Coordinates of C-alpha atoms in Angstrom, one line a residue:
X4 CA 3.7 -18.1 1.4
X5 CA 4.5 -14.3 3.7
X6 CA 6.1 -11.6 2.5
X7 CA 6.9 -7.6 3.8
X8 CA 5.7 -4.9 1.6
X9 CA 6.4 -1.6 1.8
X10 CA 3.3 0.5 -0.2
X11 CA 4.0 3.5 -1.6
X12 CA 0.8 5.3 -2.3
X13 CA -1.8 6.3 0.5
X14 CA -2.5 3.0 1.9
X15 CA -2.9 0.7 4.5
X16 CA -4.8 -2.2 5.3
X17 CA -6.7 -2.9 8.8
X18 CA -6.9 -6.9 8.3
X19 CA -7.5 -6.7 4.5
X20 CA -8.0 -9.8 2.0
X21 CA -8.7 -10.0 -1.5
X22 CA -8.9 -12.6 -4.4
X23 CA -6.2 -12.4 -6.3
X24 CA -6.2 -14.5 -10.0
X25 CA -2.9 -16.8 -9.9
X26 CA -2.0 -16.4 -13.4
X27 CA 0.9 -13.4 -13.5
X28 CA 1.3 -12.8 -10.2
X29 CA 3.3 -14.1 -7.4
X30 CA 0.6 -16.3 -5.7
X31 CA 0.8 -18.4 -8.8
X32 CA 2.1 -22.1 -8.3
X33 CA 4.9 -22.7 -11.2
X34 CA 3.8 -26.6 -11.2
X35 CA 0.1 -25.9 -12.2
X36 CA -0.8 -25.3 -15.5
X37 CA -3.3 -21.9 -15.4
X38 CA -5.9 -24.4 -17.8
X39 CA -5.7 -27.9 -16.8
X40 CA -5.6 -28.5 -13.4
X41 CA -8.6 -29.4 -11.7
X42 CA -8.2 -29.6 -7.8
X43 CA -10.7 -28.4 -5.1
X44 CA -14.2 -29.1 -4.0
X45 CA -16.5 -31.5 -5.6
X46 CA -18.6 -30.7 -8.1
X47 CA -22.6 -30.2 -6.9
X48 CA -24.8 -28.0 -7.9
X49 CA -23.1 -24.1 -8.0
X50 CA -25.1 -22.5 -4.9
X51 CA -23.5 -25.3 -3.0
X52 CA -19.7 -23.8 -3.2
X53 CA -19.2 -20.9 -0.5
X54 CA -17.1 -19.4 -3.4
X55 CA -19.7 -18.9 -5.8
X56 CA -20.8 -15.8 -6.7
X57 CA -24.5 -14.5 -7.0
X58 CA -25.4 -11.1 -8.2
X59 CA -28.4 -10.1 -10.9
X60 CA -27.1 -7.2 -12.9
X61 CA -27.3 -7.3 -16.6
X62 CA -25.0 -5.5 -19.7
X63 CA -27.3 -2.2 -20.7
X64 CA -27.8 -2.5 -24.1
X65 CA -25.2 0.8 -24.5
X66 CA -22.2 -0.8 -23.0
X67 CA -19.7 -2.3 -25.8
X68 CA -17.2 -2.7 -24.0
X69 CA -19.0 -5.2 -21.8
X70 CA -20.4 -6.9 -24.9
X71 CA -17.5 -7.4 -26.3
X72 CA -16.0 -9.3 -23.2
X73 CA -18.8 -11.5 -23.7
X74 CA -18.5 -12.2 -27.0
X75 CA -14.8 -12.6 -26.2
X76 CA -15.7 -15.4 -22.8
X77 CA -18.2 -17.6 -25.9
X78 CA -15.3 -17.5 -28.4
X79 CA -13.4 -19.0 -25.2
X80 CA -16.2 -21.8 -24.7
X81 CA -16.1 -22.6 -28.4
X82 CA -12.3 -23.6 -27.7
X83 CA -12.6 -25.1 -24.8
X84 CA -15.3 -27.1 -26.4
X85 CA -13.3 -28.0 -29.4
X86 CA -10.5 -28.7 -27.8
X87 CA -11.7 -30.3 -24.7
X88 CA -9.8 -28.0 -22.7
X89 CA -10.6 -26.3 -19.3
X90 CA -10.2 -22.1 -20.1
X91 CA -10.8 -19.3 -17.1
X92 CA -11.4 -15.6 -17.3
X93 CA -9.8 -12.7 -15.4
X94 CA -12.1 -11.7 -13.0
X95 CA -15.3 -9.9 -14.5
X96 CA -18.0 -7.5 -13.1
X97 CA -20.8 -8.2 -12.0
X98 CA -23.0 -7.4 -15.3
X99 CA -20.3 -9.5 -17.4
X100 CA -20.5 -12.3 -15.2
X101 CA -24.2 -12.4 -15.2
X102 CA -24.9 -12.3 -19.0
X103 CA -21.8 -14.2 -19.5
X104 CA -23.3 -17.5 -17.2
X105 CA -26.9 -17.2 -18.4
X106 CA -25.6 -17.2 -22.0
X107 CA -23.1 -20.5 -21.9
X108 CA -26.2 -22.0 -19.7
X109 CA -27.4 -22.7 -22.6
X110 CA -24.9 -24.9 -24.2
X111 CA -25.2 -28.7 -24.0
X112 CA -21.6 -29.3 -24.6
X113 CA -19.9 -26.5 -21.5
X114 CA -20.0 -26.6 -17.8
X115 CA -19.3 -23.0 -16.0
X116 CA -18.1 -21.9 -12.7
X117 CA -18.4 -18.8 -11.7
X118 CA -15.9 -18.3 -8.2
X119 CA -14.7 -14.9 -6.9
X120 CA -13.6 -16.3 -3.3
X121 CA -16.6 -16.1 -0.4
X122 CA -20.1 -15.9 -1.4
X123 CA -20.8 -11.8 -1.7
X124 CA -18.1 -11.6 -4.0
X125 CA -18.6 -9.4 -7.0
X126 CA -15.7 -9.8 -9.0
X127 CA -15.8 -13.3 -10.4
X128 CA -13.4 -15.8 -12.6
X129 CA -15.4 -18.1 -14.9
X130 CA -14.0 -22.2 -15.7
X131 CA -15.5 -23.0 -18.8
X132 CA -15.0 -26.4 -19.9
X133 CA -16.4 -30.0 -21.4
X134 CA -19.2 -31.5 -18.9
X135 CA -16.7 -34.3 -18.6
X136 CA -13.5 -32.7 -17.8
X137 CA -15.0 -29.6 -15.6
X138 CA -15.9 -32.1 -12.7
X139 CA -14.1 -30.4 -9.5
X140 CA -14.0 -26.4 -9.1
X141 CA -10.4 -25.4 -10.5
X142 CA -8.3 -23.6 -7.9
X143 CA -7.7 -20.6 -10.0
X144 CA -9.1 -18.2 -6.8
X145 CA -6.6 -17.1 -4.3
X146 CA -6.7 -14.9 -0.8
X147 CA -3.8 -12.5 0.8
X148 CA -3.9 -11.3 3.9
X149 CA -2.2 -8.0 5.0
X150 CA -1.4 -7.1 8.0
X151 CA 0.0 -4.1 9.8
X152 CA -0.5 -1.2 12.3
X153 CA -3.2 1.1 10.6
X154 CA -4.3 2.4 13.9
X155 CA -4.0 5.9 12.7
X156 CA -4.0 5.5 8.8
X157 CA -7.8 5.2 7.8
X158 CA -7.9 4.7 4.3
X159 CA -10.6 4.0 1.5
X160 CA -10.9 1.0 -1.0
X161 CA -9.4 3.5 -3.7
X162 CA -6.1 3.8 -2.0
X163 CA -5.8 0.3 -1.2
X164 CA -6.7 -0.5 -5.5
X165 CA -4.2 2.8 -6.1
X166 CA -1.6 1.5 -4.2
X167 CA -1.9 -2.2 -6.0
X168 CA -2.2 -1.1 -9.5
X169 CA 0.7 1.1 -8.4
X170 CA 2.6 -1.8 -8.8
X171 CA 1.9 -3.1 -12.3
X172 CA -0.6 -5.9 -11.7
X173 CA -3.3 -5.3 -13.8
X174 CA -7.2 -5.0 -12.9
X175 CA -8.6 -7.8 -14.1
X176 CA -6.4 -9.7 -12.3
X177 CA -8.2 -8.4 -8.7
X178 CA -10.8 -9.6 -7.3
X179 CA -12.8 -7.5 -4.7
X180 CA -11.0 -5.9 -2.2
X181 CA -12.5 -6.8 1.6
X182 CA -11.1 -4.0 3.6
X183 CA -9.0 -1.3 4.0
X184 CA -4.8 0.5 3.6
X185 CA -2.1 3.7 3.8
X186 CA 1.5 4.8 3.7
X187 CA 3.0 1.9 6.5
X188 CA 4.9 -1.7 5.6
X189 CA 3.0 -3.8 6.0
X190 CA 2.9 -8.3 5.8
X191 CA 1.3 -10.2 3.1
X192 CA 0.2 -13.5 3.7
X193 CA -1.4 -16.1 1.5
X194 CA -4.5 -17.3 3.4
X195 CA -7.2 -20.0 2.7
X196 CA -10.4 -19.1 1.0
X197 CA -12.5 -20.0 3.7
X198 CA -10.2 -17.9 6.3
X199 CA -11.9 -14.6 4.7
X200 CA -12.8 -12.9 7.1
X201 CA -15.8 -10.5 6.0
X202 CA -19.1 -8.8 6.6
X203 CA -22.5 -8.5 4.6
X204 CA -22.4 -4.6 3.5
X205 CA -24.4 -2.1 5.8
X206 CA -27.0 -0.5 4.3
X207 CA -30.1 1.9 4.5
X208 CA -32.9 1.7 2.9
X209 CA -35.7 4.8 2.0
X210 CA -38.2 5.4 -0.5
X211 CA -39.0 8.2 -2.5
X212 CA -41.5 9.0 -5.4
X213 CA -40.7 11.0 -8.7
X214 CA -41.8 11.9 -11.7
X215 CA -39.5 9.4 -13.9
X216 CA -36.9 6.6 -13.5
X217 CA -34.6 8.5 -15.1
X218 CA -30.6 8.3 -13.5
X219 CA -30.2 11.9 -12.9
X220 CA -33.9 12.1 -11.1
X221 CA -33.3 9.0 -8.5
X222 CA -29.5 10.0 -8.6
X223 CA -29.5 13.4 -6.7
X224 CA -32.8 11.6 -4.6
X225 CA -30.4 8.9 -3.6
X226 CA -27.3 11.1 -2.5
X227 CA -28.9 13.8 -1.6
X228 CA -27.5 16.1 -3.9
X229 CA -29.4 18.5 -6.6
X230 CA -29.8 17.4 -10.0
X231 CA -27.3 19.9 -11.6
X232 CA -24.6 18.4 -9.3
X233 CA -25.6 14.7 -10.6
X234 CA -25.5 16.5 -14.1
X235 CA -22.3 18.0 -13.9
X236 CA -20.8 14.2 -12.1
X237 CA -22.4 12.4 -15.4
X238 CA -20.7 15.0 -17.8
X239 CA -17.6 14.7 -16.1
X240 CA -17.8 10.7 -16.1
X241 CA -18.1 10.1 -12.3
X242 CA -21.5 8.5 -12.4
X243 CA -22.1 4.8 -13.4
X244 CA -24.8 2.0 -13.8
X245 CA -24.0 -1.3 -13.1
X246 CA -20.4 -0.6 -13.1
X247 CA -20.1 1.0 -16.3
X248 CA -20.0 4.9 -17.0
X249 CA -23.3 6.4 -18.2
X250 CA -22.7 9.5 -20.3
X251 CA -26.9 10.6 -20.7
X252 CA -29.1 12.4 -18.1
X253 CA -32.1 10.1 -19.1
X254 CA -30.8 7.2 -18.9
X255 CA -33.6 4.7 -17.5
X256 CA -33.0 3.1 -14.3
X257 CA -34.7 -0.3 -13.3
X258 CA -35.0 -2.6 -10.2
X259 CA -31.5 -4.0 -9.7
X260 CA -29.8 -1.6 -11.2
X261 CA -26.6 -0.2 -9.0
X262 CA -25.6 3.3 -9.3
X263 CA -22.1 5.0 -8.0
X264 CA -21.1 8.3 -8.1
X265 CA -17.5 9.1 -7.8
X266 CA -16.7 10.4 -4.0
X267 CA -20.4 9.8 -3.2
X268 CA -20.7 6.2 -3.1
X269 CA -23.1 3.9 -4.4
X270 CA -27.0 2.8 -4.3
X271 CA -29.4 0.3 -5.0
X272 CA -32.2 0.9 -7.0
X273 CA -35.2 -1.3 -5.2
X274 CA -38.9 -1.8 -5.7
X275 CA -40.4 0.4 -7.9
X276 CA -44.4 1.2 -7.8
X277 CA -46.6 3.9 -9.8
X278 CA -48.7 5.8 -8.0
X279 CA -52.3 6.5 -8.9
X280 CA -50.7 10.1 -10.5
X281 CA -48.5 8.7 -12.8
X282 CA -45.5 8.8 -10.2
X283 CA -43.1 6.1 -9.2
X284 CA -42.5 5.1 -5.9
X285 CA -39.0 3.9 -5.4
X286 CA -37.2 1.8 -3.0
X287 CA -33.1 3.2 -2.9
X288 CA -30.9 1.1 -1.1
X289 CA -27.8 3.3 0.0
X290 CA -24.5 1.5 1.0
X291 CA -22.8 2.8 3.8

C-alpha cells in the first residue's frame, strides 16, 4: 500500500520507518480480526524472533499511571484465559512492558509475546492468550517507510511525532520512530518488518563521582549543566526517569535508569561503585 501525503507540521523524513498498531490505523487489514487472527512466525523462544523487545527498566513505585496500565493488562490476561482468546495491547513504554512481561510470565495458563518490529524497539505491543491458542506470532505490528526530498529539511524526532499526532492518530498506536522529517510532500509505503533499516544508537560513556545518587546530581553531571538548571527543568515537568515525569529533586537513580530532559536528550545510568570516602563513582551513558 502506498500513498502520497503532505504534512502540515514542520517535518520531513529522510528515510523513516516506524511501527504502527494495526487497530484504528490506515494500515489495518480489514479481513483480519484484531484479536483472534494468528499469522507469521513459528513460536519458539522469545529471544529468537527479530521483532521482539529487550528492555531492562522496571516501573518506579511512584508512577501511578504505569501501575494502572499494568493492572489493566493483567485484566486482559484474565479475560484471554477465561474466554480462550488472544488479546493485544497498544504500544507500551519500556517500564510498563518490562513489568507486565515479568508478571505475565508467572501465570501458568497465559502465554505473552512482545513485539516492536525490530530487535532494539523500545515501544512494543504484547499479545496475550492461552498457550494452546498463542502458537504463532500475531501479525499486529506493521512498518511504514516514508520517503521524500529531505536534503534541506533536517528535523527532529519531536517534529516527526508531532506531525503524526496532528493527524489524529493516538500516541499509543505508534511504535518507535527510527528516523526523521519536515514540511515537504512525502511518499508512504508499507514495507515488511525485515526491511527496516536501523542502526544502534550512538553513545558516549564517562564516569563521575558524586556525593549522592539523586536525579539532580547525576542529571546535572550527565547533561553538563548546573544543578539549579536541572532543578528548574524538574519543576517545569521537563525531566523524565524511565519515561515517567519526576517531580522531586531527590529521586534516587539506580543502574539501568534512563533520564531524559526536554531539549537536551537522554542518558542511561551504568555501573555504580562506592568509593573509599563513601561517595559514588557512576558510569553515565549519554545518547548522541
